[in-house]
mmCIF file with all atom_site columns, C-alpha atoms in Angstrom:
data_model
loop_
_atom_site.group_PDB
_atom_site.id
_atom_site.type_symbol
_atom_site.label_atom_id
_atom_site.label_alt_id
_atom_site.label_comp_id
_atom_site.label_asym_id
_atom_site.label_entity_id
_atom_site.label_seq_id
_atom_site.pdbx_PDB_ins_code
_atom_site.Cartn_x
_atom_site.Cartn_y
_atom_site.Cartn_z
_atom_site.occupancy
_atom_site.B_iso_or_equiv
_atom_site.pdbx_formal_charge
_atom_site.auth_seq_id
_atom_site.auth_comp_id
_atom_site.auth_asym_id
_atom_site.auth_atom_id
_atom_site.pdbx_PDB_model_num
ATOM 1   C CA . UNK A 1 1   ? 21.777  -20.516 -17.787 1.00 45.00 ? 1   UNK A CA 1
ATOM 2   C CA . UNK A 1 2   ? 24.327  -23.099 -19.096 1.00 53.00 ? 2   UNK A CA 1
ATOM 3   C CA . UNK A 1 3   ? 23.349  -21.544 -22.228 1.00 57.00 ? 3   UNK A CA 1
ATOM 4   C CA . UNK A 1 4   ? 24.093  -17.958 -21.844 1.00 57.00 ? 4   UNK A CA 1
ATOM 5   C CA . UNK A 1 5   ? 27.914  -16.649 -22.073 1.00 64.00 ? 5   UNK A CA 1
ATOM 6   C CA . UNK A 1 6   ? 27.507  -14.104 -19.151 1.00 61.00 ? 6   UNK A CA 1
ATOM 7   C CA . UNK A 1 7   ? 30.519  -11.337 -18.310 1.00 68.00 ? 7   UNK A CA 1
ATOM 8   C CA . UNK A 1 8   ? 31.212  -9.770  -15.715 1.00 72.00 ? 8   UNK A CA 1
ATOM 9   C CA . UNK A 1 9   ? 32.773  -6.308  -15.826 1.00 73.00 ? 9   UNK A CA 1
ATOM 10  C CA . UNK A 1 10  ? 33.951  -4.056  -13.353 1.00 82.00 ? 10  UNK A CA 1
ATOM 11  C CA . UNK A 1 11  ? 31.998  -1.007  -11.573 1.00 82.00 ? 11  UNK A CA 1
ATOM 12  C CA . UNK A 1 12  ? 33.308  2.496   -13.268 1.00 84.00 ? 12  UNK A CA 1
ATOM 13  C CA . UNK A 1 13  ? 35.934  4.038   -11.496 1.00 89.00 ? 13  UNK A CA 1
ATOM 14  C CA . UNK A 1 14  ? 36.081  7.306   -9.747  1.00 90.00 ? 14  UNK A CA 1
ATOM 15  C CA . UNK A 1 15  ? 37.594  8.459   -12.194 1.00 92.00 ? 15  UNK A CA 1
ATOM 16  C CA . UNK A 1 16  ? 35.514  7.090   -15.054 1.00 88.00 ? 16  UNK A CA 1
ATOM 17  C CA . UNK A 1 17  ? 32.801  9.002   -12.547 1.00 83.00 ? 17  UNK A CA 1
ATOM 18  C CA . UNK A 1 18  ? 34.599  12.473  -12.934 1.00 86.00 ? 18  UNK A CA 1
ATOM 19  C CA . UNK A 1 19  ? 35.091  12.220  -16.242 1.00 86.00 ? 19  UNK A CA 1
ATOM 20  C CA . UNK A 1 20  ? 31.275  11.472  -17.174 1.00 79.00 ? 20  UNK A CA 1
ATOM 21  C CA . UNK A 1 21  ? 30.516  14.475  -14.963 1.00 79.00 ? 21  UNK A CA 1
ATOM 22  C CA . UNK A 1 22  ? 33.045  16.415  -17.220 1.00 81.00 ? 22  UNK A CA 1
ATOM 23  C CA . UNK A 1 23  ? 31.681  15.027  -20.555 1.00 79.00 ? 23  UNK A CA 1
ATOM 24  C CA . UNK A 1 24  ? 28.498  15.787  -19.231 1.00 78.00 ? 24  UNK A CA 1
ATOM 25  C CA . UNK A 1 25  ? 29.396  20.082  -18.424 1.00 79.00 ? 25  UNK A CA 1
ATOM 26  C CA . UNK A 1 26  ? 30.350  19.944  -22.183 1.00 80.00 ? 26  UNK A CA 1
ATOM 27  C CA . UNK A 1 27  ? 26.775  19.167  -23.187 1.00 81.00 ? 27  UNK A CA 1
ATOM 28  C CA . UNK A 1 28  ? 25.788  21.967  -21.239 1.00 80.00 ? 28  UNK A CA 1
ATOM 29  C CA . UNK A 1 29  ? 27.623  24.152  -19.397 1.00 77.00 ? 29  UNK A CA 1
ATOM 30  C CA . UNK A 1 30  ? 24.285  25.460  -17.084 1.00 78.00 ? 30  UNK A CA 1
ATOM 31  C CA . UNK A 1 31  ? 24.214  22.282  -15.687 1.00 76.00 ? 31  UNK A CA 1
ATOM 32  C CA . UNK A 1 32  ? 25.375  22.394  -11.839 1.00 71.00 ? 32  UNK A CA 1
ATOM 33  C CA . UNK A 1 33  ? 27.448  19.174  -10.772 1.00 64.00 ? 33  UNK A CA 1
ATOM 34  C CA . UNK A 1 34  ? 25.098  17.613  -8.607  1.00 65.00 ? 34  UNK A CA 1
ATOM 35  C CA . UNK A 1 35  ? 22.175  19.273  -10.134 1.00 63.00 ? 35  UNK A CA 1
ATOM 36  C CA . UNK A 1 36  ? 20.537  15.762  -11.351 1.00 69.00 ? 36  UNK A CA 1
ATOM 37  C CA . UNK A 1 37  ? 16.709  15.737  -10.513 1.00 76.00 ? 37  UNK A CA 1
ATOM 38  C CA . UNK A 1 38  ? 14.245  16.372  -13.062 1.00 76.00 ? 38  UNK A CA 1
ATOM 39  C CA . UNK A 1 39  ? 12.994  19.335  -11.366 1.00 80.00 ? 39  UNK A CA 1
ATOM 40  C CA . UNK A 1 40  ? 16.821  20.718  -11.678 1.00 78.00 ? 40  UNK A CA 1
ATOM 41  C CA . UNK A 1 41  ? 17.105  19.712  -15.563 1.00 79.00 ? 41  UNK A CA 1
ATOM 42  C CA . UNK A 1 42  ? 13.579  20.652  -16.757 1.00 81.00 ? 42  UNK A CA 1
ATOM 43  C CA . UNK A 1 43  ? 14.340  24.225  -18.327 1.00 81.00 ? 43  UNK A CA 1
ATOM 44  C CA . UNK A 1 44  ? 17.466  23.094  -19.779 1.00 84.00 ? 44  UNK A CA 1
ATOM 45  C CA . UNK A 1 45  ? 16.847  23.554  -23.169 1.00 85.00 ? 45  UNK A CA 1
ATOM 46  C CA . UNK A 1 46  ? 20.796  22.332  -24.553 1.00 85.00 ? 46  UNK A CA 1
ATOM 47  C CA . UNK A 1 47  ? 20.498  19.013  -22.306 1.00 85.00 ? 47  UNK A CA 1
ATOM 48  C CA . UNK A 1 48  ? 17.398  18.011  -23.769 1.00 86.00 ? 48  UNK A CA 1
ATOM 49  C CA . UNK A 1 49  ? 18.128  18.320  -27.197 1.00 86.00 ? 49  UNK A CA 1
ATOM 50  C CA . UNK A 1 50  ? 21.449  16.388  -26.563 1.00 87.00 ? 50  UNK A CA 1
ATOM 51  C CA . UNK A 1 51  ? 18.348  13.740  -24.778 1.00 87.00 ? 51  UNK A CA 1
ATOM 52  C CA . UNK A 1 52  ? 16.223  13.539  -28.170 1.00 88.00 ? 52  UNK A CA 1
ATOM 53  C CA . UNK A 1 53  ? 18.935  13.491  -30.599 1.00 88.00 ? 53  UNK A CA 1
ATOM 54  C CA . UNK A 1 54  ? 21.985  11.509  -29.112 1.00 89.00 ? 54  UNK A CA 1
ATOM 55  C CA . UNK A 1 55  ? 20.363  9.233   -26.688 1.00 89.00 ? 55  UNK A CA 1
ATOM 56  C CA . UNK A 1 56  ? 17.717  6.498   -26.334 1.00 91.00 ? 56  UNK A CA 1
ATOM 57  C CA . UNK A 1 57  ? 16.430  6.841   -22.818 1.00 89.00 ? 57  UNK A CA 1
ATOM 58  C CA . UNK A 1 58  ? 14.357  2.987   -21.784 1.00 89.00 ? 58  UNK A CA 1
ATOM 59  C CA . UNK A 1 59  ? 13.125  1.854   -18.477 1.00 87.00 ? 59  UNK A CA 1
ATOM 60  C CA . UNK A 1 60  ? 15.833  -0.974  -17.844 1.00 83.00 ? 60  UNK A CA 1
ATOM 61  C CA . UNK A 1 61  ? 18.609  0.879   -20.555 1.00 86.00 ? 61  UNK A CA 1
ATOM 62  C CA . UNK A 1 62  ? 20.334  4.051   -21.439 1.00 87.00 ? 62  UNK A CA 1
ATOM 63  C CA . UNK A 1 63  ? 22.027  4.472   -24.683 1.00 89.00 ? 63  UNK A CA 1
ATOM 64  C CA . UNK A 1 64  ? 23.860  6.925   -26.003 1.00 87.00 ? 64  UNK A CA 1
ATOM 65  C CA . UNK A 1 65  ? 25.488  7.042   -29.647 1.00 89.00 ? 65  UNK A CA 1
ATOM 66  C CA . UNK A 1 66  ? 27.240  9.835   -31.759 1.00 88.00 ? 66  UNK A CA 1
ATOM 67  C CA . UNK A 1 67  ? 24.558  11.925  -34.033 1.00 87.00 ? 67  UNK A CA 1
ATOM 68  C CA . UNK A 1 68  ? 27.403  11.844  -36.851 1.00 86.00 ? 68  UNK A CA 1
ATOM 69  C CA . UNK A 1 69  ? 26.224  15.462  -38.075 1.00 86.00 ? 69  UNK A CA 1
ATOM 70  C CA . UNK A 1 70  ? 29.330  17.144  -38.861 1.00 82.00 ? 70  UNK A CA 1
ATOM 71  C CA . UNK A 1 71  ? 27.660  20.744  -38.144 1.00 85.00 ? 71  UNK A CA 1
ATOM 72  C CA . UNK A 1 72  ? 27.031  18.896  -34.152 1.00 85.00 ? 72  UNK A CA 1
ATOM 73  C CA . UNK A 1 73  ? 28.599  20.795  -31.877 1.00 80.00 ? 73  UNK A CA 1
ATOM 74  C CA . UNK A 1 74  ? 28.079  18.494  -29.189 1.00 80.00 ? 74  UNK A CA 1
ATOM 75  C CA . UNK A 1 75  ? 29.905  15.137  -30.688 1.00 82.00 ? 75  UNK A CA 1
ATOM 76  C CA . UNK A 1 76  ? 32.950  14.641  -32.286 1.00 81.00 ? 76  UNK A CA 1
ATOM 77  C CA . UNK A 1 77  ? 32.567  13.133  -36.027 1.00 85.00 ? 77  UNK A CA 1
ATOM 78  C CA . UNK A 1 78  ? 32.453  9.412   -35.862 1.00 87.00 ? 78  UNK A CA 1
ATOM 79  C CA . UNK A 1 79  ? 35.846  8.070   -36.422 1.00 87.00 ? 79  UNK A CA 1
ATOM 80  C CA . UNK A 1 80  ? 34.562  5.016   -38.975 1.00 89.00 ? 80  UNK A CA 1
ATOM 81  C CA . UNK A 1 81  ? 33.816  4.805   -42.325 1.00 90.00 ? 81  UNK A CA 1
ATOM 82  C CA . UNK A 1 82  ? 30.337  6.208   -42.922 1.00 89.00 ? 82  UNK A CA 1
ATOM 83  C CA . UNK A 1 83  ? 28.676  3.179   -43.952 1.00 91.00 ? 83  UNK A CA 1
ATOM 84  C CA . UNK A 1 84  ? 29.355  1.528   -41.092 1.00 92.00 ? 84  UNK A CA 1
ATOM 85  C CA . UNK A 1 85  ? 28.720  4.362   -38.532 1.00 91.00 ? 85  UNK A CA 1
ATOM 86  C CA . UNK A 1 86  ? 25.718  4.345   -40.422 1.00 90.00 ? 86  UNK A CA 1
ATOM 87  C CA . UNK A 1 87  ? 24.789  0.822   -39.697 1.00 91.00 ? 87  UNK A CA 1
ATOM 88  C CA . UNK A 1 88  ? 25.152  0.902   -36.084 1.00 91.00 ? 88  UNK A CA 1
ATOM 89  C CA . UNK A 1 89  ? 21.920  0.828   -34.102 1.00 91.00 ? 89  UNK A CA 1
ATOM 90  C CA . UNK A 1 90  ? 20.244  1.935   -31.059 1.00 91.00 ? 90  UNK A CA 1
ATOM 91  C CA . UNK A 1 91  ? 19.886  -1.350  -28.786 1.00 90.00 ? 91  UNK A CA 1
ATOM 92  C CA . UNK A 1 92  ? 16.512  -3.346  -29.756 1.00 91.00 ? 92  UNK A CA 1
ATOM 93  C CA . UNK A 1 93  ? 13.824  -3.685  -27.050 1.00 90.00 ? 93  UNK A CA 1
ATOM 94  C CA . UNK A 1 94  ? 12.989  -7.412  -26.340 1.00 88.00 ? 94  UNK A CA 1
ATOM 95  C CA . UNK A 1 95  ? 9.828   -8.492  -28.000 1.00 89.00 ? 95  UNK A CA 1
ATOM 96  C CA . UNK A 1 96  ? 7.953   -11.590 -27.920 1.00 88.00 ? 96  UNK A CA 1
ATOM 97  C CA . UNK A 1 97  ? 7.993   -14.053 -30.555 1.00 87.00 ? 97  UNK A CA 1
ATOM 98  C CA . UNK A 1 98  ? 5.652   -17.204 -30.799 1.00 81.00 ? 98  UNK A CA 1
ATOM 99  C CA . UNK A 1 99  ? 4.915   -18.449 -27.335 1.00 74.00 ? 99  UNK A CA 1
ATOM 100 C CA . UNK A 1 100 ? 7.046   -17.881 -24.363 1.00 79.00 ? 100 UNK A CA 1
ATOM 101 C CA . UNK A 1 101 ? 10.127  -16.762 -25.962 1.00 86.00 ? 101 UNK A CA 1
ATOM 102 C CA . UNK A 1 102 ? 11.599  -13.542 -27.464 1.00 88.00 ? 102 UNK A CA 1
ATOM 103 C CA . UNK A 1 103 ? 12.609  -12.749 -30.962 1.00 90.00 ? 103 UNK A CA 1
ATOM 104 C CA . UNK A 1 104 ? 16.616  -12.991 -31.354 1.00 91.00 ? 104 UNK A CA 1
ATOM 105 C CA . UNK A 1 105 ? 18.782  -10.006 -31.345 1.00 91.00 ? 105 UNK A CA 1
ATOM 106 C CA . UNK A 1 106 ? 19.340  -10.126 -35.065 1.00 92.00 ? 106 UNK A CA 1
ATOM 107 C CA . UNK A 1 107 ? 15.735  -9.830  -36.081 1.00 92.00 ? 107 UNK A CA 1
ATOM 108 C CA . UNK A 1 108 ? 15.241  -7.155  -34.054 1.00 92.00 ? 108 UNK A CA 1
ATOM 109 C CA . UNK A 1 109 ? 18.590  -4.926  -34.497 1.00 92.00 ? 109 UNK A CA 1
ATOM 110 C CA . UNK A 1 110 ? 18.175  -1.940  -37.409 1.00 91.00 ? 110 UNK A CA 1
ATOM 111 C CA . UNK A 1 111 ? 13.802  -1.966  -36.071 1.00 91.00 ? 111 UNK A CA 1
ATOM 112 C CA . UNK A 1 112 ? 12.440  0.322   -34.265 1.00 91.00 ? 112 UNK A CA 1
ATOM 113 C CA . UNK A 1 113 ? 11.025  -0.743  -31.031 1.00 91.00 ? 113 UNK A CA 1
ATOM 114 C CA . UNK A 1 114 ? 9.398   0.349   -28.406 1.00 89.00 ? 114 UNK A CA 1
ATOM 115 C CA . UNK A 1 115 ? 8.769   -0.673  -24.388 1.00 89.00 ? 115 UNK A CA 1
ATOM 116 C CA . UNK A 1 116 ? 5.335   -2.039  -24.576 1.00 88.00 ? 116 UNK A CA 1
ATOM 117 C CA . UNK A 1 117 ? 5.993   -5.666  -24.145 1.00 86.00 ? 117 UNK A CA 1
ATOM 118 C CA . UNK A 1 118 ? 8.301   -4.480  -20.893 1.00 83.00 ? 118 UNK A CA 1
ATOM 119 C CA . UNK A 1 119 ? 7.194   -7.205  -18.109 1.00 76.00 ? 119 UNK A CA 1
ATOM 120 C CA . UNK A 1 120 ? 6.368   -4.325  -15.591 1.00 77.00 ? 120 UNK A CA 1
ATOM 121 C CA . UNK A 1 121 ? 3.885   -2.811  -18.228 1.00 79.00 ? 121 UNK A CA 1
ATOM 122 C CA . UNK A 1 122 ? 2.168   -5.936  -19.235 1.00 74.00 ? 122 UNK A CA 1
ATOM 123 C CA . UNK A 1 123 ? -1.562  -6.502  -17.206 1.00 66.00 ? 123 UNK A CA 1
ATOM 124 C CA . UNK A 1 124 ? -0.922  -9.273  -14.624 1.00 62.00 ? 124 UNK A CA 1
ATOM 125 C CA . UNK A 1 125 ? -3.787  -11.670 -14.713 1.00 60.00 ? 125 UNK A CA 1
ATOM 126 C CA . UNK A 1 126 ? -6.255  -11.059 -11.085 1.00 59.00 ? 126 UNK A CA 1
ATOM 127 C CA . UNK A 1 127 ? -6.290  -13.357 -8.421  1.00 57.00 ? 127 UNK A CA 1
ATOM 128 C CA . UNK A 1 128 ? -9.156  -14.627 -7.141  1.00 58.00 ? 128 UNK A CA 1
ATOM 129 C CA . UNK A 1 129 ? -8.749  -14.401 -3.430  1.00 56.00 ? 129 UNK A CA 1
ATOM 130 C CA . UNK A 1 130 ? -9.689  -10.489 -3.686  1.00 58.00 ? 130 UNK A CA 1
ATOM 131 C CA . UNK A 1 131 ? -6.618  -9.809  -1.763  1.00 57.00 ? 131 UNK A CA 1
ATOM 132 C CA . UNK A 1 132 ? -3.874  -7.047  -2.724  1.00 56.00 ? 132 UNK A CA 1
ATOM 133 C CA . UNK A 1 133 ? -1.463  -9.465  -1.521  1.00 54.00 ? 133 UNK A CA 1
ATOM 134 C CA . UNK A 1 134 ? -0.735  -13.232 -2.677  1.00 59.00 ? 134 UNK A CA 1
ATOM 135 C CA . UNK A 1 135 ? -1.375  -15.202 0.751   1.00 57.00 ? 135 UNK A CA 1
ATOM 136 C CA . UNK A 1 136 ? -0.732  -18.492 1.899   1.00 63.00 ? 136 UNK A CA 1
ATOM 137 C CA . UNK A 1 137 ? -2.768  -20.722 3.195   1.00 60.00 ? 137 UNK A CA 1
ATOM 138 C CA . UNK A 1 138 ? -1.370  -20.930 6.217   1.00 54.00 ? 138 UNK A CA 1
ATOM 139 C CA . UNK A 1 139 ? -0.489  -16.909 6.476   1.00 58.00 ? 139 UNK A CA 1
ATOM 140 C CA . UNK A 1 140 ? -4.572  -16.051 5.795   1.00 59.00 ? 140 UNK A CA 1
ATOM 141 C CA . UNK A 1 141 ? -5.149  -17.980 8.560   1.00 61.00 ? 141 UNK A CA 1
ATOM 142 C CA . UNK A 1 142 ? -3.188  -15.899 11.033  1.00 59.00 ? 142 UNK A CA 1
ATOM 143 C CA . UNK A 1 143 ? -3.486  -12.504 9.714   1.00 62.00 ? 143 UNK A CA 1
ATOM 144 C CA . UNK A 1 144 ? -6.226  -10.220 12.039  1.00 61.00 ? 144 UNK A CA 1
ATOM 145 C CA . UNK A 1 145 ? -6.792  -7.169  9.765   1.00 68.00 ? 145 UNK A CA 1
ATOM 146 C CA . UNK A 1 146 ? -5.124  -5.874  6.423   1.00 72.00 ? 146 UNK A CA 1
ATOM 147 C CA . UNK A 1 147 ? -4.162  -1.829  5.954   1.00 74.00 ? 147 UNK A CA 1
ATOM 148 C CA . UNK A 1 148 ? -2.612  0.411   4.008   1.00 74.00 ? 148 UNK A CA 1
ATOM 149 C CA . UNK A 1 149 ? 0.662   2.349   4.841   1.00 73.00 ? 149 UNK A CA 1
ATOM 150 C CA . UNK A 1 150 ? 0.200   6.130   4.538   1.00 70.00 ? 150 UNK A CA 1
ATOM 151 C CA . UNK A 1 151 ? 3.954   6.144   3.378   1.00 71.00 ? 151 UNK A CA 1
ATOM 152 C CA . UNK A 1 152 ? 4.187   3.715   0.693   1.00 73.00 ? 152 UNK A CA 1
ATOM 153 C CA . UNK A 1 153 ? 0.670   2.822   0.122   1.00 72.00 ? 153 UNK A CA 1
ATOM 154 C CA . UNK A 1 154 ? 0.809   -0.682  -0.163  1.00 77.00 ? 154 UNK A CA 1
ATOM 155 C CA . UNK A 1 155 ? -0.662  -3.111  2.138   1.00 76.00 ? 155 UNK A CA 1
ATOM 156 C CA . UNK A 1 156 ? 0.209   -4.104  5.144   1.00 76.00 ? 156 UNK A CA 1
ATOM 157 C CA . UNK A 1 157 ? -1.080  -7.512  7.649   1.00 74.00 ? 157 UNK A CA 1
ATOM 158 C CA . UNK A 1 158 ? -1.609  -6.890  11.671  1.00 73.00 ? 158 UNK A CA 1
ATOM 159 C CA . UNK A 1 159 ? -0.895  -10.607 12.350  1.00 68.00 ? 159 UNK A CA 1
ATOM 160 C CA . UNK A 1 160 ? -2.196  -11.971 15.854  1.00 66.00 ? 160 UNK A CA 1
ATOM 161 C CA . UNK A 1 161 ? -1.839  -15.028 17.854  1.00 63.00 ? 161 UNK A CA 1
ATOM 162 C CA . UNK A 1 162 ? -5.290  -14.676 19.294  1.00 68.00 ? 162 UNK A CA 1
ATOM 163 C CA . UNK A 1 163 ? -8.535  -14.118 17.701  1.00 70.00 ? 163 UNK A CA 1
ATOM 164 C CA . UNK A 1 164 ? -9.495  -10.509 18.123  1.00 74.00 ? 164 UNK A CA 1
ATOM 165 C CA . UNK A 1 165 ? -13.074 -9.657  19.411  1.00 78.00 ? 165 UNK A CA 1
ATOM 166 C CA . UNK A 1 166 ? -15.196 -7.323  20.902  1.00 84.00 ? 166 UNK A CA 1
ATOM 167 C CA . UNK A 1 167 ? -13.914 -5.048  22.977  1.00 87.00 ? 167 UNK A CA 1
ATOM 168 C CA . UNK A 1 168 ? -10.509 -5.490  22.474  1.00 82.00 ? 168 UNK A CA 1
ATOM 169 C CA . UNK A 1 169 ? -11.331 -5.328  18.164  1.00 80.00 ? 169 UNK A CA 1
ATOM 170 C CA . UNK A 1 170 ? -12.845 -1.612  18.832  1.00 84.00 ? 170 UNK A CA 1
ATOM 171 C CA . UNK A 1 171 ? -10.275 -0.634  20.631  1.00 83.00 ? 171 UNK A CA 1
ATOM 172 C CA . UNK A 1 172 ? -7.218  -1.389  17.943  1.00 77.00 ? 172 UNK A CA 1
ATOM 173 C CA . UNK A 1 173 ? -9.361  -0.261  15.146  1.00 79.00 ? 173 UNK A CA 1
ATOM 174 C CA . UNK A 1 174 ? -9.569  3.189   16.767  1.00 81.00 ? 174 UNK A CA 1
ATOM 175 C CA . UNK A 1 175 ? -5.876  2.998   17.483  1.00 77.00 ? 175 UNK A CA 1
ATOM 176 C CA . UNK A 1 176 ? -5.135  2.366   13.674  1.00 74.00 ? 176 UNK A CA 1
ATOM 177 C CA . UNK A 1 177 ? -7.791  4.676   12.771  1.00 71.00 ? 177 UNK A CA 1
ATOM 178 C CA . UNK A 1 178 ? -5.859  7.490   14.984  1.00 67.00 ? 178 UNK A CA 1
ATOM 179 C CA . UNK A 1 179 ? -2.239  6.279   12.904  1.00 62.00 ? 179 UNK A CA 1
ATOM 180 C CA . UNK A 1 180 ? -3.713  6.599   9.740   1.00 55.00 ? 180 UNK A CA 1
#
């Protein structure tokens, strides 16, 4: 970390908040403040095409940059010179480079890129315990029974001081069976 030069800025004010909401009517004035789920932007047709031609929409970033069309409607002309409006970029997405590490910012800026080396998209090698969970030694010893939540769907452990048998066995795995 000693090598990175890290700042810190400040959260955007209310007021930076009402004016994005403002900026944002201007794009397209259909748009309901506080209208902001998919299902509530799908049909509109204005938004969108502000979306595909102004914006570059990433898992982890959201850019946004003048078109620099002077017949846009939605942007005001970019206030530089043209040929260097021109060479301003979209941000790169990281990709790998030889090894572990990632190609530098300047070999990347001007490229087009695309998500597919994002960390969350990459296939994780399988364990071999078998397990949808990464136990400890120590914690597969004490866990009784694994099961999914009907909620979230991911696994959950029934952990148990005693051994579990018989009887007693039956009778919470009809109990779970009459949760889920």
């Amino acid at each position: 970390m000693e090598r990175c030069n890290l700042k810190n800025y400040p959260a955007a004010s209310e007021a930076d908040i009402v004016k994005l909401r403002s900026d944002i009517l201007n794009v397209d004035a259909d748009l309901i403040d506080g209208s902001i789920t998919q299902h509530d932007l799908k049909g509109k047709k204005q938004f969108h095409s502000f979306l595909s031609s102004h914006c570059k929409i990433r898992h982890y970033m959201f850019c946004v940059k003048k078109c620099g069309k002077a017949t846009c409607t939605l942007c005001k002309p970019p206030n530089l010179p043209e040929d260097t409006f021109d060479s301003l970029h979209f941000l790169p997405d990281p990709e790998p480079d030889d090894g572990d590490k990632y190609k530098s910012f300047d070999q990347l800026y001007g490229h087009e890129t695309s998500e597919k080396y994002r960390p969350s998209l990459l296939q994780k090698p399988g364990s071999g315990h078998g397990m949808p969970f990464s136990p400890t030694a120590q914690t597969a010893k004490n866990v009784e029974m694994g099961i999914y939540c009907s909620e979230c769907e991911k696994p959950q452990v029934i952990y148990s001081k005693y051994v579990v048998r018989g009887k007693k066995r039956t009778e919470l795995q009809d109990m779970l069976g009459d949760l889920f």
